[in-house]
Amino acid sequence: MKVIKVKDNETMSVKAAEMLSATVKRLAKPVLGLATGSTPKRMYELLIEQYKTGDITFAEAISFNLDEYVGLGPNHIGSYQYYMNENFFNGINIKKENAHIPNGLATCLQTECDIYEQQITEAGKLDFLVLGIGENGHIGFNEPGTAFDSRTHVVELTPSTREVNARFFERTEDMPKEALTMGLATIMDAKEIILLVQGERKAPILKEVIHGPITEDVPASILQQHPNITVITDLDV
Ligand code: PGA
């Protein structure tokens, strides 16, 4: 794993935006994998700025988000569709039909997962995937114990994830118990990955991910086997 040490969130975001936009400029039809959470927010702002100055276009881009909560629609402030619209999609020219997020309101969740996986395959797999990491080592919502050969699937969120993410909801009990997520094998199929990790509370897990054993107990540890991954972090590793 290549590691780029940066001094703060701003430097991390500038570097991440630079790498993502290089892919978008290089490819005629870039297929992007996108993450939510606090970590990539500034990167999205920088990309919107680049789009507004005419430096980059997303007209031909296709995107697939990593995950979505079960039971939340696009108008729910806690949904990832809402997050993406607010923080990125509404500020750029990606075609709405090309910006994919699993549908947490689907009547058959497993069918929704299968269709999502198929759409990623038909798009030719992800050219460039942005990842964050949870304090328990999850990527997307692949919680500890998820099989390395998993594809897009329904997950039951762990108590620790529900606790950490409850901050995005008005009341703790509003926090969903399930989500849809790309699987670890789907993630590993991406041609290039950046893993953004910021803040001391992620230091123990990042050390484990980079130096520890590759184990399903630490889902992100599988990334050690990815041929083209860059970790961008303000932490010493
Ligand atoms: P965060 O979330 O960016 O809000 O820390 C990362 C994650 O849980 O994957």
PDB file of N, CA and C in Angstrom, residues 18-20 26 28 31 38 52-53 58 92 94 125 148-149 159-160 171-172 177 188 194 201 215 221 231:
ATOM      1  N   GLU A  18      -7.297  16.036  -6.454  1.00  0.00           N
ATOM      2  CA  GLU A  18      -6.341  16.035  -7.569  1.00  0.00           C
ATOM      3  C   GLU A  18      -6.305  14.655  -8.249  1.00  0.00           C
ATOM      4  N   MET A  19      -6.266  13.601  -7.435  1.00  0.00           N
ATOM      5  CA  MET A  19      -6.184  12.247  -7.996  1.00  0.00           C
ATOM      6  C   MET A  19      -7.488  11.854  -8.689  1.00  0.00           C
ATOM      7  N   LEU A  20      -8.620  12.203  -8.054  1.00  0.00           N
ATOM      8  CA  LEU A  20      -9.905  11.864  -8.676  1.00  0.00           C
ATOM      9  C   LEU A  20     -10.063  12.628  -9.992  1.00  0.00           C
ATOM     10  N   ARG A  26      -8.655  11.898 -17.654  1.00  0.00           N
ATOM     11  CA  ARG A  26      -7.957  10.906 -18.481  1.00  0.00           C
ATOM     12  C   ARG A  26      -8.915  10.012 -19.261  1.00  0.00           C
ATOM     13  N   ALA A  28     -12.601   8.768 -21.039  1.00  0.00           N
ATOM     14  CA  ALA A  28     -13.763   9.298 -21.752  1.00  0.00           C
ATOM     15  C   ALA A  28     -15.040   9.099 -20.937  1.00  0.00           C
ATOM     16  N   VAL A  31     -15.675   5.775 -14.444  1.00  0.00           N
ATOM     17  CA  VAL A  31     -16.613   5.143 -13.515  1.00  0.00           C
ATOM     18  C   VAL A  31     -16.050   5.312 -12.102  1.00  0.00           C
ATOM     19  N   SER A  38     -17.909  12.167   7.066  1.00  0.00           N
ATOM     20  CA  SER A  38     -17.279  13.489   7.224  1.00  0.00           C
ATOM     21  C   SER A  38     -15.976  13.598   6.436  1.00  0.00           C
ATOM     22  N   LYS A  52     -16.791  24.359 -11.379  1.00  0.00           N
ATOM     23  CA  LYS A  52     -17.317  25.715 -11.613  1.00  0.00           C
ATOM     24  C   LYS A  52     -16.326  26.610 -12.354  1.00  0.00           C
ATOM     25  N   THR A  53     -15.043  26.350 -12.207  1.00  0.00           N
ATOM     26  CA  THR A  53     -14.060  27.155 -12.943  1.00  0.00           C
ATOM     27  C   THR A  53     -13.837  26.587 -14.347  1.00  0.00           C
ATOM     28  N   PHE A  58     -18.139  16.509 -15.465  1.00  0.00           N
ATOM     29  CA  PHE A  58     -18.621  15.182 -15.080  1.00  0.00           C
ATOM     30  C   PHE A  58     -19.726  14.719 -16.036  1.00  0.00           C
ATOM     31  N   ILE A  92     -22.386  19.775  -9.418  1.00  0.00           N
ATOM     32  CA  ILE A  92     -21.658  19.401 -10.636  1.00  0.00           C
ATOM     33  C   ILE A  92     -22.643  19.004 -11.740  1.00  0.00           C
ATOM     34  N   ILE A  94     -22.956  15.993 -13.291  1.00  0.00           N
ATOM     35  CA  ILE A  94     -23.177  14.554 -13.544  1.00  0.00           C
ATOM     36  C   ILE A  94     -24.660  14.353 -13.867  1.00  0.00           C
ATOM     37  N   LYS A 125     -16.709  -2.021 -14.225  1.00  0.00           N
ATOM     38  CA  LYS A 125     -16.072  -1.958 -12.898  1.00  0.00           C
ATOM     39  C   LYS A 125     -15.624  -0.525 -12.592  1.00  0.00           C
ATOM     40  N   PHE A 148     -14.542 -11.920   2.559  1.00  0.00           N
ATOM     41  CA  PHE A 148     -13.751 -11.200   1.557  1.00  0.00           C
ATOM     42  C   PHE A 148     -14.330 -11.360   0.152  1.00  0.00           C
ATOM     43  N   ASP A 149     -15.077 -12.445  -0.074  1.00  0.00           N
ATOM     44  CA  ASP A 149     -15.618 -12.640  -1.431  1.00  0.00           C
ATOM     45  C   ASP A 149     -17.053 -12.083  -1.569  1.00  0.00           C
ATOM     46  N   PRO A 159     -23.548  -2.503  16.681  1.00  0.00           N
ATOM     47  CA  PRO A 159     -23.838  -1.462  17.680  1.00  0.00           C
ATOM     48  C   PRO A 159     -22.808  -0.328  17.628  1.00  0.00           C
ATOM     49  N   SER A 160     -21.536  -0.641  17.398  1.00  0.00           N
ATOM     50  CA  SER A 160     -20.521   0.426  17.401  1.00  0.00           C
ATOM     51  C   SER A 160     -20.721   1.384  16.223  1.00  0.00           C
ATOM     52  N   ARG A 171     -32.499  11.875  16.545  1.00  0.00           N
ATOM     53  CA  ARG A 171     -32.646  11.003  17.708  1.00  0.00           C
ATOM     54  C   ARG A 171     -31.935   9.683  17.436  1.00  0.00           C
ATOM     55  N   THR A 172     -31.255   9.161  18.446  1.00  0.00           N
ATOM     56  CA  THR A 172     -30.484   7.926  18.287  1.00  0.00           C
ATOM     57  C   THR A 172     -31.353   6.804  17.706  1.00  0.00           C
ATOM     58  N   LYS A 177     -31.036   0.275  11.311  1.00  0.00           N
ATOM     59  CA  LYS A 177     -30.349  -0.921  11.814  1.00  0.00           C
ATOM     60  C   LYS A 177     -29.690  -1.705  10.685  1.00  0.00           C
ATOM     61  N   MET A 188     -12.629  -4.591  -4.118  1.00  0.00           N
ATOM     62  CA  MET A 188     -11.297  -5.023  -4.577  1.00  0.00           C
ATOM     63  C   MET A 188     -11.177  -5.048  -6.097  1.00  0.00           C
ATOM     64  N   ILE A 194      -8.367   5.131  -3.427  1.00  0.00           N
ATOM     65  CA  ILE A 194      -7.720   5.962  -2.404  1.00  0.00           C
ATOM     66  C   ILE A 194      -8.480   5.753  -1.098  1.00  0.00           C
ATOM     67  N   ARG A 201      -8.519   9.402  16.298  1.00  0.00           N
ATOM     68  CA  ARG A 201      -9.350   8.260  16.708  1.00  0.00           C
ATOM     69  C   ARG A 201      -9.265   7.104  15.710  1.00  0.00           C
ATOM     70  N   THR A 215      -7.283 -10.225   7.700  1.00  0.00           N
ATOM     71  CA  THR A 215      -8.297 -11.058   8.348  1.00  0.00           C
ATOM     72  C   THR A 215      -9.683 -10.438   8.173  1.00  0.00           C
ATOM     73  N   SER A 221      -8.389  -4.739   6.009  1.00  0.00           N
ATOM     74  CA  SER A 221      -7.061  -5.350   5.862  1.00  0.00           C
ATOM     75  C   SER A 221      -6.901  -6.015   4.489  1.00  0.00           C
ATOM     76  N   VAL A 231      -3.088   5.297   0.397  1.00  0.00           N
ATOM     77  CA  VAL A 231      -3.677   5.783   1.645  1.00  0.00           C
ATOM     78  C   VAL A 231      -3.235   7.233   1.796  1.00  0.00           C
TER      79      VAL A 231
END
